[in-house]
């Protein structure tokens, strides 16, 4: 039996290298080995973007275009949109009945975001229930494997706990999923913080060459390396972190930096070339994919149908288990 995989991303628009190395690269591999469902999570986007929903649909198209650009194949994986498979909301409602408030209030992502996001009022029932919706997403497909980044681990733990609670009350219907952490490198943002759209420190998939060059030029480097032959400190240098990903000979670069035989300007020049080479085919493919909205909508509609079939089967079992 093939493994069943479900993963999703909040529909917040274009994706960057952090998404690629942190998740998508792995998604592409999994589609050949497993039965994969990849979801644009537009209801999760609603938990924070509820006041302005005008971009959410467009964001799904932009994101799915990125998925296809990097090699997610609609013939292999089911690509769908959460809000079009309404069974997610039905299971969300049922799970919400058995979700202890304490589990949700203690969730680290919830506490962090309430503290950090100040420009939006997140004191809402739906936002507290974010992990419940995510559990419904996973359990509806009886996914055993969920490829996610570290930041989602507490949600996976919640999903497993709620699965046990559900199965305890109503019988063994739901499957406890396991996370699959992406081993690949962490890509820092241009300023050294985590790469994140909201920090304005991202390199987007399909970035145009001139923008890419400018971004590399502005990348944070070792502030102690002032003259070109000063010895540098690759640890904490963003340009070096990128070399670790894109340059096979990054060990040599580490030495050259430390012993002062290479300037930051030369180091960045080489990085720009490597990044351009990586990006060029993506930029071309992305343009073609995003320009064909009919194709994109067809891919999503077909995926919605397939996802719905699976979700309906699980909901039938759940209704029986609850004696409805
Ligand atoms: N919460 C995830 C994130 O922010 C997105 C997501 C929604 C998800 N539903 C999911 C991921 C189900 C994995 C499985 O990245």
Coordinates of C-alpha atoms and ligand atoms in Angstrom, one line a residue:
X1 CA 0.0 0.0 0.0
X2 CA 1.3 3.4 -0.9
X3 CA 1.6 5.9 1.8
X4 CA -1.1 8.6 1.9
X5 CA 0.3 12.2 2.1
X6 CA -1.5 15.4 2.8
X7 CA 0.0 18.8 3.1
X8 CA -1.1 22.3 2.6
X9 CA 0.0 25.9 2.5
X10 CA -2.0 29.0 3.5
X11 CA -3.1 30.8 0.4
X12 CA -1.0 34.0 0.9
X13 CA 0.3 34.4 -2.6
X14 CA 3.7 33.9 -4.3
X15 CA 6.2 31.6 -2.7
X16 CA 9.9 32.1 -2.0
X17 CA 13.0 30.0 -1.7
X18 CA 12.2 29.3 1.9
X19 CA 9.0 27.5 0.8
X20 CA 11.0 25.7 -1.9
X21 CA 13.8 24.3 0.2
X22 CA 11.7 23.9 3.3
X23 CA 8.8 22.0 1.7
X24 CA 8.2 22.0 -2.0
X25 CA 11.3 20.2 -3.0
X26 CA 10.2 17.4 -0.7
X27 CA 6.6 17.5 -2.1
X28 CA 8.0 16.9 -5.6
X29 CA 9.9 13.8 -4.5
X30 CA 6.9 12.4 -2.5
X31 CA 4.5 12.6 -5.5
X32 CA 6.4 9.7 -7.1
X33 CA 6.3 7.5 -4.1
X34 CA 3.0 8.2 -2.4
X35 CA -0.6 9.0 -2.9
X36 CA -0.3 12.8 -2.5
X37 CA -2.9 15.5 -1.8
X38 CA -1.6 19.1 -1.8
X39 CA -4.0 21.7 -0.7
X40 CA -4.3 25.5 -0.9
X41 CA -5.5 26.3 2.5
X42 CA -7.7 29.3 1.9
X43 CA -9.8 29.0 5.0
X44 CA -6.7 29.1 7.0
X45 CA -5.8 32.3 5.2
X46 CA -9.1 33.6 6.3
X47 CA -8.2 33.1 10.0
X48 CA -5.9 36.1 9.8
X49 CA -7.0 37.9 6.5
X50 CA -10.7 37.9 7.3
X51 CA -11.0 41.7 7.0
X52 CA -9.8 41.8 3.4
X53 CA -10.6 38.6 1.5
X54 CA -10.1 40.2 -2.0
X55 CA -6.7 38.6 -2.6
X56 CA -7.3 35.0 -1.3
X57 CA -8.6 33.5 -4.5
X58 CA -5.9 35.1 -6.6
X59 CA -3.3 34.0 -4.0
X60 CA -4.4 30.4 -4.6
X61 CA -3.7 30.7 -8.3
X62 CA -0.3 32.3 -7.7
X63 CA 0.6 29.6 -5.3
X64 CA -0.5 26.7 -7.5
X65 CA 1.4 28.3 -10.3
X66 CA 4.5 28.1 -8.2
X67 CA 3.8 24.5 -7.3
X68 CA 3.6 23.5 -10.9
X69 CA 6.6 25.6 -11.8
X70 CA 8.8 23.7 -9.4
X71 CA 7.6 20.3 -10.7
X72 CA 4.4 19.3 -8.8
X73 CA 2.6 17.4 -11.4
X74 CA -1.2 17.5 -11.4
X75 CA -1.1 14.0 -13.1
X76 CA 0.6 12.6 -10.1
X77 CA -0.6 14.6 -7.1
X78 CA -4.1 15.9 -6.3
X79 CA -4.0 19.7 -6.2
X80 CA -7.0 21.2 -4.6
X81 CA -8.5 24.1 -2.7
X82 CA -9.7 23.6 0.8
X83 CA -12.9 25.7 0.6
X84 CA -14.2 23.8 -2.3
X85 CA -14.2 20.5 -0.4
X86 CA -16.8 21.5 2.2
X87 CA -16.3 18.3 4.2
X88 CA -13.4 20.1 5.8
X89 CA -15.8 22.4 7.6
X90 CA -18.1 19.5 8.6
X91 CA -15.2 17.6 10.3
X92 CA -13.9 20.8 11.7
X93 CA -17.3 21.3 13.5
X94 CA -17.3 17.8 14.9
X95 CA -13.7 18.0 16.1
X96 CA -14.4 21.4 17.6
X97 CA -16.9 19.7 20.0
X98 CA -14.2 17.5 21.4
X99 CA -11.3 20.0 21.3
X100 CA -10.4 21.0 24.9
X101 CA -9.9 24.8 25.1
X102 CA -6.7 24.3 27.2
X103 CA -5.0 22.3 24.4
X104 CA -5.7 25.2 22.0
X105 CA -4.8 28.0 24.3
X106 CA -1.5 26.3 25.2
X107 CA -0.5 25.8 21.5
X108 CA 2.8 27.7 21.0
X109 CA 2.0 29.0 17.6
X110 CA -1.2 30.5 19.0
X111 CA 0.5 32.2 21.9
X112 CA 3.4 33.5 19.7
X113 CA 1.1 34.9 17.0
X114 CA -1.3 36.6 19.5
X115 CA 1.8 38.3 20.9
X116 CA 3.6 39.1 17.7
X117 CA 0.8 40.1 15.3
X118 CA -0.3 43.5 16.5
X119 CA -1.8 45.0 13.3
X120 CA -4.7 42.5 13.3
X121 CA -7.2 41.5 16.0
X122 CA -6.7 37.8 16.4
X123 CA -8.9 37.4 19.4
X124 CA -11.3 35.3 17.4
X125 CA -12.9 31.9 17.8
X126 CA -11.7 30.8 14.3
X127 CA -8.1 31.7 15.0
X128 CA -8.0 29.8 18.3
X129 CA -9.4 26.9 16.3
X130 CA -6.6 27.0 13.6
X131 CA -5.2 23.6 14.7
X132 CA -8.7 22.0 14.7
X133 CA -9.2 22.9 11.1
X134 CA -5.7 21.6 10.3
X135 CA -6.5 18.4 12.0
X136 CA -9.7 18.1 9.9
X137 CA -7.6 18.6 6.8
X138 CA -5.3 15.8 7.6
X139 CA -7.8 13.3 9.1
X140 CA -10.3 13.6 6.2
X141 CA -7.8 12.0 3.9
X142 CA -6.6 9.4 6.5
X143 CA -3.1 10.7 5.7
X144 CA -0.4 8.8 7.5
X145 CA 2.4 11.2 6.4
X146 CA 2.3 15.0 6.6
X147 CA 5.4 16.8 5.3
X148 CA 5.7 20.0 7.2
X149 CA 8.3 22.4 8.6
X150 CA 9.2 22.5 12.3
X151 CA 6.9 25.4 12.9
X152 CA 3.9 23.0 12.4
X153 CA 4.9 20.3 14.8
X154 CA 2.7 21.5 17.6
X155 CA -0.3 21.3 15.2
X156 CA 0.6 17.7 14.3
X157 CA 0.8 16.8 17.9
X158 CA -2.6 18.4 18.4
X159 CA -3.9 16.3 15.5
X160 CA -2.6 13.1 17.0
X161 CA -4.1 13.9 20.4
X162 CA -7.5 14.8 18.9
X163 CA -7.4 11.6 16.8
X164 CA -6.9 9.5 20.0
X165 CA -9.7 11.3 21.7
X166 CA -12.0 10.8 18.8
X167 CA -11.2 7.1 18.4
X168 CA -11.7 6.7 22.1
X169 CA -15.2 8.1 22.0
X170 CA -16.5 6.7 18.7
X171 CA -14.3 3.8 17.7
X172 CA -11.2 3.4 15.5
X173 CA -12.0 5.4 12.5
X174 CA -9.3 8.0 12.2
X175 CA -5.6 7.5 11.5
X176 CA -2.9 9.1 13.7
X177 CA -0.6 10.9 11.2
X178 CA 3.2 11.3 11.5
X179 CA 5.0 14.4 10.4
X180 CA 7.8 14.2 7.9
X181 CA 10.3 16.9 8.6
X182 CA 12.0 18.3 5.7
X183 CA 15.7 17.7 6.1
X184 CA 16.9 20.3 3.7
X185 CA 18.7 23.4 4.6
X186 CA 17.1 26.4 6.2
X187 CA 17.2 29.4 3.9
X188 CA 17.7 32.7 5.7
X189 CA 16.1 35.9 4.5
X190 CA 18.2 38.6 3.0
X191 CA 18.6 40.2 6.4
X192 CA 19.4 37.0 8.3
X193 CA 16.0 36.5 9.9
X194 CA 13.8 33.7 8.7
X195 CA 12.8 34.2 5.1
X196 CA 9.2 35.5 5.3
X197 CA 7.1 37.6 3.0
X198 CA 6.0 39.8 5.9
X199 CA 9.6 40.7 6.7
X200 CA 10.2 41.9 3.1
X201 CA 13.4 39.8 3.0
X202 CA 12.4 37.1 0.5
X203 CA 13.7 35.9 -2.9
X204 CA 10.6 34.8 -4.8
X205 CA 10.4 31.8 -7.1
X206 CA 10.5 33.2 -10.7
X207 CA 12.3 36.4 -9.6
X208 CA 13.5 38.5 -12.5
X209 CA 17.2 38.6 -13.0
X210 CA 17.7 42.3 -12.3
X211 CA 15.7 42.0 -9.0
X212 CA 17.7 38.9 -8.1
X213 CA 21.0 40.7 -8.6
X214 CA 19.9 43.7 -6.5
X215 CA 18.7 41.4 -3.7
X216 CA 22.0 39.5 -3.6
X217 CA 23.8 42.9 -3.5
X218 CA 21.8 43.8 -0.4
X219 CA 22.3 40.5 1.3
X220 CA 23.6 40.8 4.9
X221 CA 27.3 39.8 5.2
X222 CA 29.8 39.7 8.0
X223 CA 30.0 43.3 9.3
X224 CA 33.5 42.7 10.5
X225 CA 34.8 42.0 7.0
X226 CA 35.3 45.6 5.8
X227 CA 38.4 45.5 3.5
X228 CA 38.4 42.8 0.9
X229 CA 41.3 40.9 2.4
X230 CA 40.0 41.0 6.0
X231 CA 39.4 37.5 7.3
X232 CA 35.6 36.9 7.4
X233 CA 33.2 34.9 9.6
X234 CA 31.0 32.7 7.4
X235 CA 28.8 31.7 10.3
X236 CA 25.9 34.2 10.3
X237 CA 26.7 35.5 6.9
X238 CA 23.7 35.2 4.6
X239 CA 25.7 35.0 1.4
X240 CA 27.6 32.0 2.8
X241 CA 24.3 30.3 3.9
X242 CA 23.3 30.5 0.3
X243 CA 26.6 29.1 -0.9
X244 CA 26.0 26.2 1.3
X245 CA 22.8 25.5 -0.7
X246 CA 23.8 26.4 -4.2
X247 CA 27.6 25.9 -4.3
X248 CA 29.0 22.4 -4.2
X249 CA 32.4 23.8 -3.2
X250 CA 31.1 25.7 -0.3
X251 CA 33.8 24.2 2.0
X252 CA 36.4 25.9 -0.2
X253 CA 34.5 29.1 0.0
X254 CA 34.4 28.9 3.8
X255 CA 38.2 28.7 3.8
X256 CA 38.6 31.5 1.3
X257 CA 36.4 33.7 3.4
X258 CA 38.1 32.9 6.7
X259 CA 41.6 33.4 5.4
X260 CA 40.7 36.7 3.7
X261 CA 41.6 35.6 0.1
X262 CA 38.1 36.4 -1.2
X263 CA 36.2 39.7 -1.0
X264 CA 32.5 39.8 -0.3
X265 CA 32.0 41.5 -3.7
X266 CA 33.6 38.6 -5.5
X267 CA 31.8 36.1 -3.4
X268 CA 28.4 37.7 -4.1
X269 CA 29.2 37.9 -7.8
X270 CA 29.6 34.2 -8.0
X271 CA 26.5 33.6 -5.9
X272 CA 24.5 35.8 -8.2
X273 CA 25.6 33.7 -11.2
X274 CA 24.6 30.5 -9.4
X275 CA 21.3 31.8 -8.3
X276 CA 20.5 33.2 -11.8
X277 CA 21.2 29.9 -13.3
X278 CA 18.9 28.1 -10.8
X279 CA 16.2 30.7 -11.3
X280 CA 16.2 31.2 -15.0
X281 CA 14.2 28.1 -16.0
X282 CA 11.8 28.7 -13.2
X283 CA 11.2 32.3 -14.2
X284 CA 10.4 31.2 -17.8
X285 CA 8.2 28.3 -16.8
X286 CA 6.3 30.4 -14.2
X287 CA 5.4 33.1 -16.8
X288 CA 3.9 30.4 -19.0
X289 CA 2.0 28.8 -16.2
X290 CA 0.5 31.9 -14.6
X291 CA -0.5 33.3 -18.0
X292 CA -2.8 30.3 -18.5
X293 CA -5.5 30.9 -15.9
X294 CA -7.9 28.5 -17.6
X295 CA -5.4 25.7 -17.2
X296 CA -4.8 26.5 -13.6
X297 CA -8.5 26.6 -12.8
X298 CA -8.9 23.3 -14.6
X299 CA -6.2 21.7 -12.5
X300 CA -7.7 22.9 -9.3
X301 CA -11.3 21.9 -10.3
X302 CA -10.2 18.4 -11.2
X303 CA -8.3 18.1 -7.9
X304 CA -11.3 19.4 -6.0
X305 CA -13.4 16.6 -7.5
X306 CA -10.9 13.9 -6.5
X307 CA -10.3 15.3 -3.0
X308 CA -14.1 15.4 -2.5
X309 CA -14.5 11.7 -3.3
X310 CA -12.0 10.7 -0.7
X311 CA -13.3 13.2 1.8
X312 CA -16.9 12.0 1.3
X313 CA -15.9 8.4 2.0
X314 CA -14.3 9.4 5.3
X315 CA -17.2 11.6 6.3
X316 CA -19.6 8.7 5.7
X317 CA -17.6 6.6 8.2
X318 CA -17.5 9.4 10.7
X319 CA -21.3 9.9 10.5
X320 CA -21.8 6.2 11.1
X321 CA -19.4 6.2 14.0
X322 CA -21.3 9.1 15.6
X323 CA -24.6 7.3 14.9
X324 CA -25.9 10.2 12.8
Ligands
LIG1 N1 -0.8 25.4 8.8 C1 0.0 25.1 7.7 C2 1.1 26.3 7.5 O1 0.8 27.4 7.9 C3 -0.8 25.0 6.4 C4 -1.7 23.8 6.5 C5 -3.1 23.9 6.6 C6 -1.4 22.5 6.6 N2 -3.6 22.7 6.7 C7 -2.6 21.7 6.6 C8 -0.1 21.8 6.5 C9 -2.6 20.4 6.7 C10 -0.1 20.4 6.6 C11 -1.4 19.7 6.7 O2 2.1 26.1 6.9

